């Protein structure tokens, strides 16, 4: 069934009409110079979005998960040690992938709702005198819990320990929506996918490799073929691909980066923060709590909302879908049944957010929760009104 409602899942996100149209292209010879006219600006645009001058960008027909595999398989060897924190379903899955690749993972268990523990990382890295740890993994935005971690602090932990490990960052639900600084934080591999902040259909793994990560590819012994960045780099040098590229998606990615950069990255991030703050005001008005344990951890792209004891949060998601044709995210892993999630990244306006808040209120009232209709909507409206008033004052 087709619904005209926006989705409120944290990916795939709502797609602007122009981007959907940009995917829809006639067949084009990907070995012709026309293709390079799509590929090169797409690569340059992504490099700007991740704020890098030095990174090499690689775009695979895949998803964010393929981006993880690209990061690991191109830089590491079987038996290599990596350091990772488990604070949600996505960091958990990345750890699982490391193990399936024969890597030895030092896992820091973190309560779900907290961020990457930079201080604990620093202790572990300082103790690793022989530099056995080859890579440090950090999930910038844990989409399962709505928690943003401080990547600059993770970089400081590496520096304080004087540790040469590579820094890999999962930015799947942050890049293009929340501030991400590849060069400033000296991230070695950044990973995302097309269907989140870039507002595109699923289908591309988007990765950025630092010079240090590129240097690590020569010695890395993990097997890779499809995801080999050296093959990609060789083909890119000639404006082509080692296999058949997803031309329509790349064309739309080129346009997506143009839209993001013309809005201005700071404006994109401020819009996400404003929309998220309105949703958080609504959650407060409902008397509910976020999964994120403190305000500095609150994500601007997804809110995981704890439901009262005794209610299965999945019922909220199922009921909203059945009765109102509105999609919210379910709880995953340890927080399954305990939280429902409102995704608020990508192509979204305050007014769209208000419709999601209203649908959540109707759903919760239907299920007998003590939520007054209009309470969250009003709180968000007040917030959006005041924010726009201050924006207009700033502009005047
Ligand atoms: C969505 C997501 C992934 C998985 O990406 P896929 O494109 O579904 O493979 C990984 N990490 C985070 C933080 C995500 O939000």
XYZ file of N, CA, C and O and ligand atoms in Angstrom, residues 10-11 62-68 90-91 93 139-144 170-174 192-196 202 204, ligand 1:
135
model
N 14.692 5.734 11.252
C 16.024 6.339 11.059
C 16.755 5.717 9.880
O 17.866 5.213 9.999
N 16.146 5.703 8.769
C 16.702 5.185 7.533
C 16.029 3.886 7.157
O 15.838 3.050 8.037
N 26.244 -1.164 -2.509
C 26.162 -1.921 -1.261
C 25.340 -1.114 -0.266
O 24.535 -0.271 -0.659
N 25.576 -1.366 1.019
C 24.925 -0.570 2.069
C 25.979 -0.212 3.103
O 27.154 -0.568 2.951
N 25.556 0.438 4.166
C 26.496 0.797 5.230
C 27.273 -0.411 5.734
O 28.475 -0.318 6.018
N 26.611 -1.540 5.838
C 27.269 -2.763 6.309
C 28.438 -3.133 5.389
O 29.506 -3.542 5.851
N 28.244 -2.968 4.095
C 29.340 -3.192 3.146
C 30.463 -2.190 3.375
O 31.641 -2.495 3.155
N 30.105 -0.993 3.815
C 31.119 0.012 4.146
C 31.982 -0.440 5.323
O 33.207 -0.251 5.309
N 31.365 -1.050 6.340
C 32.150 -1.614 7.449
C 33.150 -2.633 6.919
O 34.305 -2.652 7.298
N 24.090 -1.441 16.576
C 24.957 -1.267 15.410
C 26.416 -1.494 15.777
O 27.146 -2.178 15.058
N 26.828 -0.982 16.934
C 28.194 -1.281 17.385
C 28.323 -2.785 17.625
O 29.367 -3.381 17.331
N 26.786 -5.175 15.997
C 26.903 -5.880 14.712
C 28.278 -5.676 14.077
O 28.777 -6.539 13.358
N 31.249 4.094 16.916
C 29.988 4.385 16.232
C 29.573 5.793 16.635
O 29.270 6.036 17.800
N 29.633 6.706 15.677
C 29.399 8.126 15.981
C 27.997 8.326 16.533
O 27.805 9.016 17.528
N 27.037 7.719 15.873
C 25.641 7.868 16.310
C 25.028 6.474 16.384
O 24.842 5.834 15.349
N 24.775 6.001 17.606
C 24.179 4.677 17.788
C 22.686 4.805 17.486
O 21.918 5.338 18.288
N 22.310 4.309 16.341
C 20.934 4.482 15.868
C 19.936 3.685 16.715
O 18.759 3.997 16.747
N 20.423 2.655 17.404
C 19.517 1.842 18.221
C 19.089 2.560 19.494
O 17.995 2.313 20.006
N 31.888 4.632 12.287
C 30.588 4.407 11.670
C 29.818 5.721 11.764
O 29.429 6.142 12.856
N 29.651 6.356 10.623
C 28.883 7.599 10.571
C 27.606 7.409 9.773
O 27.099 8.355 9.169
N 27.090 6.182 9.777
C 25.967 5.875 8.881
C 24.761 6.782 9.178
O 24.138 7.288 8.251
N 24.474 7.000 10.472
C 23.305 7.845 10.770
C 23.707 9.225 11.274
O 22.901 9.927 11.875
N 24.940 9.635 11.003
C 25.337 11.000 11.379
C 25.807 11.812 10.171
O 25.443 12.989 10.035
N 29.414 5.410 5.626
C 27.975 5.671 5.667
C 27.296 4.959 4.487
O 27.932 4.192 3.764
N 25.999 5.200 4.357
C 25.237 4.601 3.263
C 24.378 5.672 2.615
O 24.240 6.773 3.149
N 23.817 5.349 1.469
C 23.091 6.382 0.717
C 21.725 6.729 1.304
O 21.192 7.805 1.045
N 21.143 5.826 2.099
C 19.718 5.961 2.457
C 19.450 6.689 3.761
O 18.348 6.656 4.272
N 20.458 7.360 4.305
C 20.214 8.075 5.565
C 20.359 9.569 5.312
O 19.515 10.155 4.675
N 18.325 3.148 -0.767
C 19.425 2.301 -0.318
C 20.175 1.792 -1.549
O 19.592 1.665 -2.629
N 24.081 2.324 -1.880
C 25.500 2.678 -1.955
C 26.134 2.610 -0.575
O 25.569 3.125 0.399
C 21.697 1.977 9.323
C 22.957 1.794 10.081
C 23.880 0.794 9.749
C 23.601 -0.263 8.721
O 23.565 0.253 7.471
P 22.935 -0.589 6.263
O 22.927 0.414 5.195
O 21.580 -1.020 6.709
O 23.836 -1.725 6.015
C 25.075 0.757 10.422
N 25.347 1.623 11.397
C 24.483 2.571 11.774
C 24.859 3.508 12.882
C 23.265 2.682 11.125
O 22.393 3.635 11.498
